[in-house]
PDB file of C-alpha atoms and ligand atoms in Angstrom:
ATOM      1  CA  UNK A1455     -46.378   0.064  18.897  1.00 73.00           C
ATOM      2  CA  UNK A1456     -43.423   2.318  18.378  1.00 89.00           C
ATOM      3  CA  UNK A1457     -44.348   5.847  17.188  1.00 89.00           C
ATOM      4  CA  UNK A1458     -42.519   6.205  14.325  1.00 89.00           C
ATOM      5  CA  UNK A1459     -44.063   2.652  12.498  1.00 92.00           C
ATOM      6  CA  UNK A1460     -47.634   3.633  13.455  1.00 96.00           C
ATOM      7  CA  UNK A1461     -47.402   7.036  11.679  1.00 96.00           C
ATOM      8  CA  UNK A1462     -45.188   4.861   8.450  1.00 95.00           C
ATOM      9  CA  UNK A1463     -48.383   2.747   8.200  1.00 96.00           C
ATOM     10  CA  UNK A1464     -50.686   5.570   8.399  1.00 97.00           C
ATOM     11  CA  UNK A1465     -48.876   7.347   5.934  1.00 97.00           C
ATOM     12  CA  UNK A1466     -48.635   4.919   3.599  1.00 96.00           C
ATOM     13  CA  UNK A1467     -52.629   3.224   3.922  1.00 98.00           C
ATOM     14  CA  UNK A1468     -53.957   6.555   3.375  1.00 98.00           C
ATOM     15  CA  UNK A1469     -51.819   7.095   0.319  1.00 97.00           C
ATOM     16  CA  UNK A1470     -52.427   3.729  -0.636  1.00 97.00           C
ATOM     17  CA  UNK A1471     -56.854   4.836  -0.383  1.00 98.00           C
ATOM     18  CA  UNK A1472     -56.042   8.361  -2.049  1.00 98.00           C
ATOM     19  CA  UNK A1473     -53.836   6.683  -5.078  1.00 97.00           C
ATOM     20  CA  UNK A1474     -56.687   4.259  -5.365  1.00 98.00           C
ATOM     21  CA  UNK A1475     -59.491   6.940  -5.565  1.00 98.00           C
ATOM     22  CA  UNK A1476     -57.707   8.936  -8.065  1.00 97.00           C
ATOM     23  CA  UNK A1477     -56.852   5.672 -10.275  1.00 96.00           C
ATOM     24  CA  UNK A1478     -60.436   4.865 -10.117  1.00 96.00           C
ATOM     25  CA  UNK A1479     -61.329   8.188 -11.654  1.00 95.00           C
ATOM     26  CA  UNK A1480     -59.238   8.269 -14.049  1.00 93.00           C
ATOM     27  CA  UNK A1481     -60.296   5.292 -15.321  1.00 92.00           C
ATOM     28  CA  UNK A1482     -63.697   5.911 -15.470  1.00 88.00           C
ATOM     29  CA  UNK A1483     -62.464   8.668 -17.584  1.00 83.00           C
ATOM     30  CA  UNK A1484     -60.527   6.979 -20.070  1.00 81.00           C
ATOM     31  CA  UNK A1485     -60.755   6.724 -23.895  1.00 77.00           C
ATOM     32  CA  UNK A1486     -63.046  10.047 -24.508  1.00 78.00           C
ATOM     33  CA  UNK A1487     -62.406  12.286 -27.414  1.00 79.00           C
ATOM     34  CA  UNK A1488     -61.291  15.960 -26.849  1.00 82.00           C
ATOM     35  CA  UNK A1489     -62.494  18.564 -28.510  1.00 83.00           C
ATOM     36  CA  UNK A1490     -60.103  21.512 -28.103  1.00 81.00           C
ATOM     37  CA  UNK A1491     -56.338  20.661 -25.796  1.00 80.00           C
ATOM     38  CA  UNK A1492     -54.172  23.690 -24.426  1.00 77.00           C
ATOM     39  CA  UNK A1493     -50.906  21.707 -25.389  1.00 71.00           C
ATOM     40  CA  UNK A1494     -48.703  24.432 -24.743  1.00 68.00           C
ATOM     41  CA  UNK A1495     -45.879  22.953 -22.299  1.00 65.00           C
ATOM     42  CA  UNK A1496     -45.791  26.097 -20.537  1.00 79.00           C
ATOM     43  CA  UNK A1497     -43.108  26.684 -17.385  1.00 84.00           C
ATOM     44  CA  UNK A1498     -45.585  25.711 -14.889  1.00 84.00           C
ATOM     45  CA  UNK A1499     -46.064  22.344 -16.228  1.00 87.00           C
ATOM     46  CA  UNK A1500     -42.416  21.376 -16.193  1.00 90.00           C
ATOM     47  CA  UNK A1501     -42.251  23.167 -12.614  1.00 90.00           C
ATOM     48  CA  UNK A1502     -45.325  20.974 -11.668  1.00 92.00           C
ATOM     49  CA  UNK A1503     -43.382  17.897 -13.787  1.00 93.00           C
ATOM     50  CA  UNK A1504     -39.939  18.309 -11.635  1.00 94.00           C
ATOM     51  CA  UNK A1505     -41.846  18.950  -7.890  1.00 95.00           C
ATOM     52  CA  UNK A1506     -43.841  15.556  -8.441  1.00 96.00           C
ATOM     53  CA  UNK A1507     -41.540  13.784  -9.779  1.00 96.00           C
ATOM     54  CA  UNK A1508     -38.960  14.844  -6.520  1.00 96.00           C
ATOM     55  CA  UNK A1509     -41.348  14.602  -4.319  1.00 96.00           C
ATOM     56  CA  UNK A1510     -42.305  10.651  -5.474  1.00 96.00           C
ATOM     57  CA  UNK A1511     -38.682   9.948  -4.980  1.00 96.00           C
ATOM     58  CA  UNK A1512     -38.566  10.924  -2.013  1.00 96.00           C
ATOM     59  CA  UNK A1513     -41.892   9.339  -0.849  1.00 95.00           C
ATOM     60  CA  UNK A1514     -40.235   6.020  -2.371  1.00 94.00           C
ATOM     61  CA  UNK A1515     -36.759   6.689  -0.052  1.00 95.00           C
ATOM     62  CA  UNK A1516     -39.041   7.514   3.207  1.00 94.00           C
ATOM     63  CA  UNK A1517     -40.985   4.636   2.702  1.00 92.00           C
ATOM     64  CA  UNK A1518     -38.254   1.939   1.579  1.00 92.00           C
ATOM     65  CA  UNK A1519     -34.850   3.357   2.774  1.00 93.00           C
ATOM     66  CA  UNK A1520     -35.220   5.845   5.417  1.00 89.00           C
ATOM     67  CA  UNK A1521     -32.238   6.374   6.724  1.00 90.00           C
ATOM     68  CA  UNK A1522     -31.316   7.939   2.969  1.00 92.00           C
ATOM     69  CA  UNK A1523     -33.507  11.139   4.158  1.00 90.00           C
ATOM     70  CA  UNK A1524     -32.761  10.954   7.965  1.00 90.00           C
ATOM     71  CA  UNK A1525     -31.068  13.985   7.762  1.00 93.00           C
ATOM     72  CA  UNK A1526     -34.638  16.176   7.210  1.00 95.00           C
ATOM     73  CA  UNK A1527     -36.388  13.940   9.688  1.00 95.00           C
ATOM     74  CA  UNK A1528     -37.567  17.028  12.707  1.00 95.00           C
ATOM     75  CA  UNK A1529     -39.410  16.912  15.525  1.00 93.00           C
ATOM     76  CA  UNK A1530     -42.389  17.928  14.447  1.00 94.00           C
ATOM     77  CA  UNK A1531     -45.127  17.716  17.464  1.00 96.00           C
ATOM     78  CA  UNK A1532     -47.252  14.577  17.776  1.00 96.00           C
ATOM     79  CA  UNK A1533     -50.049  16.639  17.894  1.00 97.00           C
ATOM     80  CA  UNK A1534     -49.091  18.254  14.027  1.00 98.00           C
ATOM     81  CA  UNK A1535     -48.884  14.851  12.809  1.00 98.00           C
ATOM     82  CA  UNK A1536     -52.408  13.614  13.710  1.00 98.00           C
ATOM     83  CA  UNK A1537     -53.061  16.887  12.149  1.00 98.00           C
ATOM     84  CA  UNK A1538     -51.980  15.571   9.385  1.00 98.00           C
ATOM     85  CA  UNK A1539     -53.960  12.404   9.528  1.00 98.00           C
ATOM     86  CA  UNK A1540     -57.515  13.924  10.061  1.00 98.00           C
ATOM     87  CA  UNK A1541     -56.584  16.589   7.237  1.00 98.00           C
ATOM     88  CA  UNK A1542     -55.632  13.994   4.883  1.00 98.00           C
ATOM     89  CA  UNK A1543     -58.902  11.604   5.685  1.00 98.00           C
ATOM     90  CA  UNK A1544     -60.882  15.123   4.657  1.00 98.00           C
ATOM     91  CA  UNK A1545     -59.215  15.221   1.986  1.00 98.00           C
ATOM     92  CA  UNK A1546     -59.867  12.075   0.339  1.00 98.00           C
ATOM     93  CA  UNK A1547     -63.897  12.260   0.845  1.00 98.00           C
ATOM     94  CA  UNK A1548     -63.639  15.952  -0.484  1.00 98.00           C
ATOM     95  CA  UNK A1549     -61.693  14.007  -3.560  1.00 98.00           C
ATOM     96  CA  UNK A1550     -64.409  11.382  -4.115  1.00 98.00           C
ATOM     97  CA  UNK A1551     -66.969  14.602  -3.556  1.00 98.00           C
ATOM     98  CA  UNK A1552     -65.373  16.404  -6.631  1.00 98.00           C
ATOM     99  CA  UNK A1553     -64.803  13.876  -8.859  1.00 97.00           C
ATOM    100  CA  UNK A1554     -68.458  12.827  -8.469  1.00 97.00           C
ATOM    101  CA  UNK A1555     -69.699  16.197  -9.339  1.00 97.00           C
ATOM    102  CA  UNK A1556     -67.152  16.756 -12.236  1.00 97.00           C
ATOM    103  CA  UNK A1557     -67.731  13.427 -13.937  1.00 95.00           C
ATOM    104  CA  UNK A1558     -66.874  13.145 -17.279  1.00 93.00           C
ATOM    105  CA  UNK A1559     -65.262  16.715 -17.530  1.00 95.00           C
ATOM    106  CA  UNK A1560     -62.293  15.528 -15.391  1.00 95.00           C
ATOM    107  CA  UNK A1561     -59.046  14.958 -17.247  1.00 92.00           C
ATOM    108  CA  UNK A1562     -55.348  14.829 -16.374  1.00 88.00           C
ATOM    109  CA  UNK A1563     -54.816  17.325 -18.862  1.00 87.00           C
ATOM    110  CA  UNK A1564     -56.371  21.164 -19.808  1.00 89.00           C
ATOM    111  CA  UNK A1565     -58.913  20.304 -22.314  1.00 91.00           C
ATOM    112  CA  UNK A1566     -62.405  20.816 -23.572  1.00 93.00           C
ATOM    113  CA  UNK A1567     -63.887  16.717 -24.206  1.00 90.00           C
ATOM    114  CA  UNK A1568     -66.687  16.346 -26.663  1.00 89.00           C
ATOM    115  CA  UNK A1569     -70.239  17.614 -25.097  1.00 89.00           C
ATOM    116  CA  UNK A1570     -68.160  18.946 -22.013  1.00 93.00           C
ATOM    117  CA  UNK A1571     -70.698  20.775 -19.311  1.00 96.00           C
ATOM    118  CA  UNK A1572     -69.982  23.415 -17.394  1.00 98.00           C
ATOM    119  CA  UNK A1573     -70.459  22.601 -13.963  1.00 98.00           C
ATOM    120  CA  UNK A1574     -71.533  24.615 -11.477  1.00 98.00           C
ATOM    121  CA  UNK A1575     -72.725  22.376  -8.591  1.00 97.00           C
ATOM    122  CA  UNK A1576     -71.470  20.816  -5.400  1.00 97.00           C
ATOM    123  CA  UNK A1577     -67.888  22.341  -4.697  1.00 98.00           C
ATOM    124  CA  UNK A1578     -67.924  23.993  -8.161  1.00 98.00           C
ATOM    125  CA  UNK A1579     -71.029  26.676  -6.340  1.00 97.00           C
ATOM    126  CA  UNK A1580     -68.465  27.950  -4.377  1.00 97.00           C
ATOM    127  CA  UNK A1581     -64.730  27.374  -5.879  1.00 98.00           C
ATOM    128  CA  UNK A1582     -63.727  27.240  -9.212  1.00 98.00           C
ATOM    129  CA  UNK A1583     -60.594  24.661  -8.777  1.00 98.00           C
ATOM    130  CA  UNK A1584     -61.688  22.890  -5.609  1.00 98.00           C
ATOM    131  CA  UNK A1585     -59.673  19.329  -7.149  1.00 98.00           C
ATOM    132  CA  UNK A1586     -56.317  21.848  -6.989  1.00 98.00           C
ATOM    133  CA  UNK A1587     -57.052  22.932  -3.889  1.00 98.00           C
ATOM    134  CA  UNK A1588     -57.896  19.674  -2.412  1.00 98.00           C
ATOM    135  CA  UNK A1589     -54.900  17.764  -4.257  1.00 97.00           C
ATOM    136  CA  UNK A1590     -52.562  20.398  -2.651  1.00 97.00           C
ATOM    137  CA  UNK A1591     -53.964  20.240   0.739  1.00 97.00           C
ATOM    138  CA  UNK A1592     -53.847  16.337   0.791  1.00 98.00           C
ATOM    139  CA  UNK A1593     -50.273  16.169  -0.245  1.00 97.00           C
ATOM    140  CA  UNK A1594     -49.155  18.664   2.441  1.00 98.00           C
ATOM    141  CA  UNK A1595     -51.363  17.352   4.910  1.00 98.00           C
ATOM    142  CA  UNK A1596     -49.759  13.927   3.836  1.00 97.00           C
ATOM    143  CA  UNK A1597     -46.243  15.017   3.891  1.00 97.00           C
ATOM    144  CA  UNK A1598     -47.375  16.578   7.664  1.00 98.00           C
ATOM    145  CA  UNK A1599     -47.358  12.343   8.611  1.00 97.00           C
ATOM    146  CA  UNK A1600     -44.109  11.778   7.861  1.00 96.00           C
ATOM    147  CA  UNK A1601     -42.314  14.732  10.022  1.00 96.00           C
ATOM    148  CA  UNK A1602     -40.197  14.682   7.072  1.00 97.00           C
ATOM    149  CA  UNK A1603     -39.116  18.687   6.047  1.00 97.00           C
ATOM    150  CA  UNK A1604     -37.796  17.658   2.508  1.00 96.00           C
ATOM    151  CA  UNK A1605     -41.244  16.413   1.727  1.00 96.00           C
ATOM    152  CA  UNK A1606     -43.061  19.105   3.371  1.00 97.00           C
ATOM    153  CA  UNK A1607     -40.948  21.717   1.200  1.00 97.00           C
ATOM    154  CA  UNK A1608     -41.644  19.427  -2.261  1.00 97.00           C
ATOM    155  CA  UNK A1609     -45.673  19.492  -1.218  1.00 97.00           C
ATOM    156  CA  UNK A1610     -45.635  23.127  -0.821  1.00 97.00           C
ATOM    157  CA  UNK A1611     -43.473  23.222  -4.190  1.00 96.00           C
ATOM    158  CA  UNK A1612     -46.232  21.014  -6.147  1.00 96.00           C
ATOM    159  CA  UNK A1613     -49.069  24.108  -5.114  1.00 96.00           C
ATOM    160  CA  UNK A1614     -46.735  26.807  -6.562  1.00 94.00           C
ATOM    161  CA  UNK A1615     -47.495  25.827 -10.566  1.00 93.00           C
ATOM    162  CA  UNK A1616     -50.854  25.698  -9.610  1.00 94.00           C
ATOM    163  CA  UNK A1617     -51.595  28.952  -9.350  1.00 93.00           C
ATOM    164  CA  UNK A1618     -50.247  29.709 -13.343  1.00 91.00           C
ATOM    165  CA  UNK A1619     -52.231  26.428 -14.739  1.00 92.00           C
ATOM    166  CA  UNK A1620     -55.244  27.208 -12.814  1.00 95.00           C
ATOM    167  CA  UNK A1621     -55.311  30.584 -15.244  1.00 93.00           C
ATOM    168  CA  UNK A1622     -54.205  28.934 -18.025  1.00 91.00           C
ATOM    169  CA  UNK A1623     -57.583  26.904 -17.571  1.00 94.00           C
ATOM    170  CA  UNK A1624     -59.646  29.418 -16.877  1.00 96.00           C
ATOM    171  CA  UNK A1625     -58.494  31.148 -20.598  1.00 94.00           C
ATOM    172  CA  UNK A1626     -59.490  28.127 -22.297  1.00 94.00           C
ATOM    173  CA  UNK A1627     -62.799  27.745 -20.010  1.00 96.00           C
ATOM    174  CA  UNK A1628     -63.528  31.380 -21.196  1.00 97.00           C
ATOM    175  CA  UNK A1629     -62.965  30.416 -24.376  1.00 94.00           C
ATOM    176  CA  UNK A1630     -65.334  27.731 -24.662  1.00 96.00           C
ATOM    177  CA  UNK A1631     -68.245  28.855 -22.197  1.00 97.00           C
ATOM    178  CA  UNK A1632     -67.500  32.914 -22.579  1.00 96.00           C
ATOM    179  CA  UNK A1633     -70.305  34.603 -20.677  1.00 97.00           C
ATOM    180  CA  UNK A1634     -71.280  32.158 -18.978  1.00 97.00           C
ATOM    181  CA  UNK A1635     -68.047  31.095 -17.241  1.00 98.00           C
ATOM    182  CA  UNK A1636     -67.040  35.040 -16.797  1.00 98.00           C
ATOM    183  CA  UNK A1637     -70.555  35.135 -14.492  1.00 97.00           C
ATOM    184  CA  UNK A1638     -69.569  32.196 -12.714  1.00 98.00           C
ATOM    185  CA  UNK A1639     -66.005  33.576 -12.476  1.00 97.00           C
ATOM    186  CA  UNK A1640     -68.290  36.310 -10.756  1.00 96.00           C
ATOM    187  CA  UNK A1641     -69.819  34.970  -7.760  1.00 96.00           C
ATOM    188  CA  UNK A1642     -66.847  32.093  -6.945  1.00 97.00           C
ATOM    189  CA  UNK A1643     -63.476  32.019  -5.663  1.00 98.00           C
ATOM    190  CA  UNK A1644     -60.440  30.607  -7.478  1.00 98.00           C
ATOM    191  CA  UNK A1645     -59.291  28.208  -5.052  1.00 98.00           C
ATOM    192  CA  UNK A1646     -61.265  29.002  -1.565  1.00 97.00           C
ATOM    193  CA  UNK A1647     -64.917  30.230  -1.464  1.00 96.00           C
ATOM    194  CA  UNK A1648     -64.960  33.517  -1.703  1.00 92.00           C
ATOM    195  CA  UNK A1649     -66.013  35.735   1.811  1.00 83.00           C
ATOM    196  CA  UNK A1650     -68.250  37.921   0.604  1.00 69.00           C
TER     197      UNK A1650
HETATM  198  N1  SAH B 521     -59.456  22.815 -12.135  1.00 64.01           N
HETATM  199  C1  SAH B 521     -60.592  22.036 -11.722  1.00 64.01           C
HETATM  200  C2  SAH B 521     -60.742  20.773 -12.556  1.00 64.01           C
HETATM  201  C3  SAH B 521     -59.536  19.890 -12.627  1.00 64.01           C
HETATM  202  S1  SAH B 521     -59.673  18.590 -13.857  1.00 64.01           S
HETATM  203  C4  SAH B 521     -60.499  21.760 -10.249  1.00 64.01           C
HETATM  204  O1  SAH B 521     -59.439  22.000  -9.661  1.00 64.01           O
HETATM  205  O2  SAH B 521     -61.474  21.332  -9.664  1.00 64.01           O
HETATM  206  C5  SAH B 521     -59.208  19.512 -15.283  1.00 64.01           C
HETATM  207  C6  SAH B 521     -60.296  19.614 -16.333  1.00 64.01           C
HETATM  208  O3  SAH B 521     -61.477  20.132 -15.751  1.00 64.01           O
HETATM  209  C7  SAH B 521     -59.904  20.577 -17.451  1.00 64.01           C
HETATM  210  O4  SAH B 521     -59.646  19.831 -18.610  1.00 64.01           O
HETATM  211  C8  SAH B 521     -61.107  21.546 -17.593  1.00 64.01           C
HETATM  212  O5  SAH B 521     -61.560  21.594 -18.910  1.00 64.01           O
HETATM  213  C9  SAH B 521     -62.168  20.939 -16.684  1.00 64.01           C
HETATM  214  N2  SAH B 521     -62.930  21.927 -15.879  1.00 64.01           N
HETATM  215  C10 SAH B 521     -62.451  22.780 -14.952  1.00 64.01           C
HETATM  216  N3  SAH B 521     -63.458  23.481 -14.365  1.00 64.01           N
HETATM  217  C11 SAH B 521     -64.604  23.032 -14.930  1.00 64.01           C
HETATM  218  C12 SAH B 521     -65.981  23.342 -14.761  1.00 64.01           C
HETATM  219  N4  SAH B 521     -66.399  24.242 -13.860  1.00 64.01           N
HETATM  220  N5  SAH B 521     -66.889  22.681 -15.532  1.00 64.01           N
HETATM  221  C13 SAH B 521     -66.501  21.768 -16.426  1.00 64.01           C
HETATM  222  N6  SAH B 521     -65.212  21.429 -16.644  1.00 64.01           N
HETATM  223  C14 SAH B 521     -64.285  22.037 -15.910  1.00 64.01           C
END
């Protein structure tokens, strides 16, 4: 099989399993009351808005019309792109992982739901925003697939906002859990375990 299609169908089934996990959890999730929202539409949001919302296009011309994007085709080595595939696999069992452990705390948006837990288990021992992390590394790892440099760029550009919502969470975390979440802020790591 030519190259090129082999690594457009492994692309696309393991975006096809990922989209799948994440729909599932979400709808697990669905039609819970919040308690308190951080509705703010803050910069990072929009950022994080614009970067998915490029980087979907672009997904839809790779996949559909190619020769649209040929232009930021490289040559990225074989090797990088397999990379990519055993990265992204990892990625979508860490997903399932977190999701599991968050349960009903997981939403789509910054809020505190009705009886909402802390959770300190599983991935949450170690890191504090392991589904960030995780979501970031997939995409990237992803993008690694298609040897495409416009949708490397737009992953990396989805992890930037990141970094500003992941603090704007942690606010209303502290807000909600006070002592207790500054302790755990204590012996975790925002986005990688920490080393000592
Ligand atoms: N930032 C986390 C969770 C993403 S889902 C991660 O990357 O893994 C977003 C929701 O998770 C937010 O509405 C927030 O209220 C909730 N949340 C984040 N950390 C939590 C924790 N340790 N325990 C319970 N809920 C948490």
């Amino acid at each position: 099989m030519d190259e090129d299609l082999l690594f457009r169908i492994l692309f696309i089934s393991i975006y096809a399993v990922f989209a799948g996990v994440r729909i599932y959890y979400r709808g697990q999730n669905l039609g819970r009351e919040s308690e308190k929202e951080y509705t703010q539409k803050t910069k990072a949001i929009i950022a994080l808005i614009l970067a998915i919302l490029g980087y979907f296009l672009t997904m839809g011309l790779w996949v559909v019309i190619p020769q649209t994007i040929l232009l930021f085709q490289i040559s990225l080595p074989v090797l990088i792109r397999w990379f990519g595939v055993g990265m992204a696999i990892i990625g979508i069992a860490l997903t399932v992982w977190i999701h599991r452990s968050l349960g009903r705390q997981y939403s789509a948006k910054l809020e505190i739901q009705k009886e909402h837990k802390l959770i300190i288990e599983g991935p949450y021992s170690r890191v504090r925003h392991p589904m960030y992390t995780t979501l970031n590394l997939f995409s990237i790892s992803v993008s690694l697939i298609t040897a495409n440099l416009l949708l490397i760029l737009l992953a990396i550009s989805i992890a930037i906002p990141f970094f500003w919502i992941a603090r704007a969470e942690e606010e209303l975390l502290i807000e909600q859990f006070g002592e207790e979440y500054l302790e755990y802020m204590k012996i975790t790591g925002r986005f990688f375990p920490r080393l000592a």
